[in-house]
Tab-separated table of C-alpha atoms and ligand atoms in Angstrom:
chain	number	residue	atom	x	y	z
V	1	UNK	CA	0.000	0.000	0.000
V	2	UNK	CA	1.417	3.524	-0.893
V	3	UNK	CA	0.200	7.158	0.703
V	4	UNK	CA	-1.599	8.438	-1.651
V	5	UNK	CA	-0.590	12.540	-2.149
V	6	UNK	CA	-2.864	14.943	-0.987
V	7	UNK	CA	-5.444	15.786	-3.611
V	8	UNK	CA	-4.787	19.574	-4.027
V	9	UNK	CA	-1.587	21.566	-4.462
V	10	UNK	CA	-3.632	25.274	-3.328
V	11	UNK	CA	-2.609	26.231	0.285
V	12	UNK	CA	-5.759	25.945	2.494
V	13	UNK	CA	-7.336	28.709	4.271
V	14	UNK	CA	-6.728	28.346	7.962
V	15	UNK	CA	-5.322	24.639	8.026
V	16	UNK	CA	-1.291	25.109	7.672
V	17	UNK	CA	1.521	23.688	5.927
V	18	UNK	CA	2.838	22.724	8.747
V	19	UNK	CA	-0.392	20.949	10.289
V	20	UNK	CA	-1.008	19.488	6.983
V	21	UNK	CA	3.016	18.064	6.650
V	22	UNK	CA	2.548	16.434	9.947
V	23	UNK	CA	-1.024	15.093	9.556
V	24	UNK	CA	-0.470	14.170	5.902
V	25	UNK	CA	2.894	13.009	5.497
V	26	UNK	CA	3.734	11.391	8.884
V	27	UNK	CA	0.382	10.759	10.614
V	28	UNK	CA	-1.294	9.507	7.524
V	29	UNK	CA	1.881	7.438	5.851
V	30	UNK	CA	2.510	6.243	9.013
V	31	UNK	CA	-1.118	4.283	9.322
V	32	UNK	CA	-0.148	3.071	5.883
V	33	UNK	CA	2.421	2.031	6.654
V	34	UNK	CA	1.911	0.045	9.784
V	35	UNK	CA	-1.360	-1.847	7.729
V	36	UNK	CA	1.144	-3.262	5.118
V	37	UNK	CA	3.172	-4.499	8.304
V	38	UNK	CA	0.313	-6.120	10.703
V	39	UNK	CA	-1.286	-7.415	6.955
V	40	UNK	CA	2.476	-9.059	6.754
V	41	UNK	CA	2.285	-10.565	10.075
V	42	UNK	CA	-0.907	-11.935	9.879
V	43	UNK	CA	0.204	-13.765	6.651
V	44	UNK	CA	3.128	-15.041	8.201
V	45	UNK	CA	0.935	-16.043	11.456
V	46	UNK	CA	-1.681	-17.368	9.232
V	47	UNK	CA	1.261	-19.670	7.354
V	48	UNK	CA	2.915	-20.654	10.589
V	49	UNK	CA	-0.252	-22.385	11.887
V	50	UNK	CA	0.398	-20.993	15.140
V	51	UNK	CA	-2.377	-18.742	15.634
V	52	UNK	CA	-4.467	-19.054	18.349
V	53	UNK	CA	-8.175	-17.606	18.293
V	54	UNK	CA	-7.922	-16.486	22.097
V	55	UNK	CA	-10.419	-12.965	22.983
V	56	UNK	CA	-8.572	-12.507	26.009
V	57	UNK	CA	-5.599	-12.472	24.718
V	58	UNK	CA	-3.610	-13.764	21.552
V	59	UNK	CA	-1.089	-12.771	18.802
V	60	UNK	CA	-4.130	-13.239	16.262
V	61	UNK	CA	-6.488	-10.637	19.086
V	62	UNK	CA	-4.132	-8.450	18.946
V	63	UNK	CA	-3.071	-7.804	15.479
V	64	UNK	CA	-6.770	-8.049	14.303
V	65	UNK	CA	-7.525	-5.309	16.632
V	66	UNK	CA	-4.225	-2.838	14.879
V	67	UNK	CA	-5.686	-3.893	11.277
V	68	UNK	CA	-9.355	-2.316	11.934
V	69	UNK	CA	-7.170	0.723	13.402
V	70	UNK	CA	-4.597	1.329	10.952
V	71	UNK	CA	-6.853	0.233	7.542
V	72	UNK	CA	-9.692	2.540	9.639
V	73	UNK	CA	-6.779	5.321	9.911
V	74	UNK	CA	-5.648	5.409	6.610
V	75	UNK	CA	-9.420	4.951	4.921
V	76	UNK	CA	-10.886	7.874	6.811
V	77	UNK	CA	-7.615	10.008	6.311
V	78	UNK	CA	-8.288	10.192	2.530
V	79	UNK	CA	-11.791	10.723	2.750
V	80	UNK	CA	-10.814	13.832	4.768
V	81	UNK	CA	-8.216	15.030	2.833
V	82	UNK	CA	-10.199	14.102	-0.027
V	83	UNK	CA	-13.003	17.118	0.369
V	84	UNK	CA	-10.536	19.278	1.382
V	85	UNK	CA	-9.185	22.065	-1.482
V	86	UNK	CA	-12.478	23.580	-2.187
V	87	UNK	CA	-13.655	27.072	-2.256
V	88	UNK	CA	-16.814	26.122	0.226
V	89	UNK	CA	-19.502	26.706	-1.864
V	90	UNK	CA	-22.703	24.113	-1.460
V	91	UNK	CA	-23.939	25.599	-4.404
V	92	UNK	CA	-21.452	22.793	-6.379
V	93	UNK	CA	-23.591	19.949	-4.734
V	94	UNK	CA	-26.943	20.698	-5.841
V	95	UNK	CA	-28.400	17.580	-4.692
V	96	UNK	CA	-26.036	16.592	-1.642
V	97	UNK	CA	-27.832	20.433	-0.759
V	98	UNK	CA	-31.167	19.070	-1.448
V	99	UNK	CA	-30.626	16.333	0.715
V	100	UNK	CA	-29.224	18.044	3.419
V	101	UNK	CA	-32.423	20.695	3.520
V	102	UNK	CA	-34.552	17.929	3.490
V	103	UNK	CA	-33.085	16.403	6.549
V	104	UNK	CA	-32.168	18.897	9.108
V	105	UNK	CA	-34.088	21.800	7.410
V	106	UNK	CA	-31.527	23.830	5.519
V	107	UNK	CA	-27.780	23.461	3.609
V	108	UNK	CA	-26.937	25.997	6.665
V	109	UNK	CA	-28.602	23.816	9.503
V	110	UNK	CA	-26.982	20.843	8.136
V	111	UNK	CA	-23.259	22.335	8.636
V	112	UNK	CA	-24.563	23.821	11.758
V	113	UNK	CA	-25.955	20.117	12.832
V	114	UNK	CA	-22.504	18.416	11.788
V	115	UNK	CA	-20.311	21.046	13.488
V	116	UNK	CA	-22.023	20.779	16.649
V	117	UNK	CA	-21.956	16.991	15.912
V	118	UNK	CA	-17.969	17.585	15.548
V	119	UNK	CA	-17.565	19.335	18.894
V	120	UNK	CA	-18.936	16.398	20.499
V	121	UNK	CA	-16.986	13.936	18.789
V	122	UNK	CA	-13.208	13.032	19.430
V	123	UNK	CA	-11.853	11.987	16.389
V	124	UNK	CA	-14.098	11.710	13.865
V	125	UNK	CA	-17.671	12.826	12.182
V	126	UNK	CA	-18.989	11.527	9.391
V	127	UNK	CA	-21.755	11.913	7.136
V	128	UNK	CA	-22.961	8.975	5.373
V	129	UNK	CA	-25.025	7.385	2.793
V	130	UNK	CA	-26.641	4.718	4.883
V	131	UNK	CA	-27.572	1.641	2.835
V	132	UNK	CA	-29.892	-0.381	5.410
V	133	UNK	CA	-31.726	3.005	5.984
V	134	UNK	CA	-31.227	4.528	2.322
V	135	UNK	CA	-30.616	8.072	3.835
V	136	UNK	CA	-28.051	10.150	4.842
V	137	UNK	CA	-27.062	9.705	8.496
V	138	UNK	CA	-24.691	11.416	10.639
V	139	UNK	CA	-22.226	9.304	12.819
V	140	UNK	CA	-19.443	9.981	15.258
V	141	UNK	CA	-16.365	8.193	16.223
V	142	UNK	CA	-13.999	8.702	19.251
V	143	UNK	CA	-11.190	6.599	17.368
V	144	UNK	CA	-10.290	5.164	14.499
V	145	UNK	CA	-11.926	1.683	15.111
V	146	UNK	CA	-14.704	2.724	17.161
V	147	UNK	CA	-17.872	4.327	15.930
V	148	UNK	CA	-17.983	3.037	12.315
V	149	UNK	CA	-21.024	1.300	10.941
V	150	UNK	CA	-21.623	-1.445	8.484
V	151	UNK	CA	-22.945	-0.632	5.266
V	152	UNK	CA	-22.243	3.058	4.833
V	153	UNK	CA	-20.887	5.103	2.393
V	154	UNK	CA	-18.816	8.159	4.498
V	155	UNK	CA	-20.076	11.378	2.448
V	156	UNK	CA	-18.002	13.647	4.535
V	157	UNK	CA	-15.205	13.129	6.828
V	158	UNK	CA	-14.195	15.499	9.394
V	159	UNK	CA	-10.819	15.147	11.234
V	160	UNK	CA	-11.406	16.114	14.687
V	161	UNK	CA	-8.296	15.114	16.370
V	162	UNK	CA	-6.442	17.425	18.149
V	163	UNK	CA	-3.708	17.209	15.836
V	164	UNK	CA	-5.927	18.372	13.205
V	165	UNK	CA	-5.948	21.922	14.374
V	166	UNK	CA	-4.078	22.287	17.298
V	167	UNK	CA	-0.878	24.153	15.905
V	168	UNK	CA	-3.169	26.280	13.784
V	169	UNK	CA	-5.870	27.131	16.515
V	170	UNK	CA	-4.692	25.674	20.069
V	171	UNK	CA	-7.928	24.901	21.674
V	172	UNK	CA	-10.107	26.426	19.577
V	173	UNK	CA	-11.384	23.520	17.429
V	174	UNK	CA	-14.966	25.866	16.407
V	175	UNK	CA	-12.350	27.634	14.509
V	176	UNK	CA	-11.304	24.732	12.634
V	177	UNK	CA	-14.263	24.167	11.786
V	178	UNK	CA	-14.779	26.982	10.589
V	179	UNK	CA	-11.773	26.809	8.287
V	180	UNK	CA	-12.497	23.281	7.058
V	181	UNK	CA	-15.861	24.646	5.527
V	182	UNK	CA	-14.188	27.363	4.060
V	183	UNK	CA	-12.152	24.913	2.351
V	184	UNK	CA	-14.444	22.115	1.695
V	185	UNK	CA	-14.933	20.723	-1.888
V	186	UNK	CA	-18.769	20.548	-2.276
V	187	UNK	CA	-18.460	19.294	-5.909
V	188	UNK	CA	-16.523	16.297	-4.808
V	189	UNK	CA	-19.098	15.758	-2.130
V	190	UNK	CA	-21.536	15.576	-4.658
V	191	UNK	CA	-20.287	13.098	-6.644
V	192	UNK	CA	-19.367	10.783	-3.739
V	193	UNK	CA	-23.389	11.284	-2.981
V	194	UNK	CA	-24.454	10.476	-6.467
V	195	UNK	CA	-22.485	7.311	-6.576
V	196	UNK	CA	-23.468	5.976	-2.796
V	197	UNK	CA	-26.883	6.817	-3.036
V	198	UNK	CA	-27.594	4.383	-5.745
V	199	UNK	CA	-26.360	1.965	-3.972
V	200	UNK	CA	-28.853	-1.067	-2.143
V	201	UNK	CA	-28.391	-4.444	-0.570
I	301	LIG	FE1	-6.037	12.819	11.607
């Protein structure tokens, strides 16, 4: 598996260089980089015979447990930094607008709804296409493996980690927030919602 580059060359407004060099090219490579190493040792485990299927505790526990963090860290990294780049305008997502009116009232009360839903979240908030419920649905997560459900589509992924915005705006992560939306790529969004939402099981 190789980091994939970030998807825009523009310098963001309100996210740094330097918070994007460390959250991009160590943070992020390094979850890549530790899923090509647990996906080695669980071939080699797997090989060996020697695994043991033990909940309390067991070489196979273990390393099954870093795979759902580090593929979890590395899949929800380029979602983020996928949407990010943009100029912030909703008016590029006609429909992903549509949708979000419908649900929580306006394009304005959705961002409102997800940034409050941010604040209360310690790692990550997502918006998704839901495919049991065939509607848009707005989760949190407090860490990479925790919080994700089956059978969704992530829309939008917002970074909440401290490291996200804590050289730019110490404490202040309502400013970040602030600044991703500034910089948020509604066109992209879009698409990602056309393709999920035609999607059923
Ligand atoms: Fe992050």
């Amino acid at each position: 598996m190789e980091p994939k580059p970030l998807p825009f060359t523009k310098e963001l407004e309100g996210i740094s260089a330097k918070t994007l060099a460390i959250h991009h090219d160590k943070l992020y490579a390094g979850y890549v980089k530790k899923t090509d190493e647990i996906t080695g040792k669980l071939v080699e485990l797997q090989k060996s015979g020697t695994y043991e299927g033990n909940a309390t505790y067991s070489e196979l526990r273990a390393l099954k447990d870093a795979e759902t963090f580090a593929v979890n860290g590395v899949y929800l990294h380029e979602w983020y930094f996928d949407v990010l780049g943009g100029d912030g305008d909703p008016g590029k997502a006609p429909e992903l607008s549509k949708a979000l009116a419908e649900k929580w009232g306006s394009v304005e009360d959705g961002i409102k709804y997800f940034s409050a839903c941010a604040m209360a979240a310690r790692g990550w908030s997502v918006l998704v296409w839901d495919i049991k419920a065939q509607s848009l649905k707005h989760y949190n997560g407090d860490w990479h493996s925790q919080g994700g459900v089956w059978g969704c589509i992530p829309i939008i992924v917002l970074d909440v980690y401290e490291h996200a915005y804590f050289i730019d705006y110490g404490a202040d992560k309502k400013a970040y927030l602030d600044a991703f939306w500034r910089n948020f790529d509604w066109a992209k969004a879009e698409a990602l919602y056309l393709k999920a939402k035609i999607v059923t099981l």
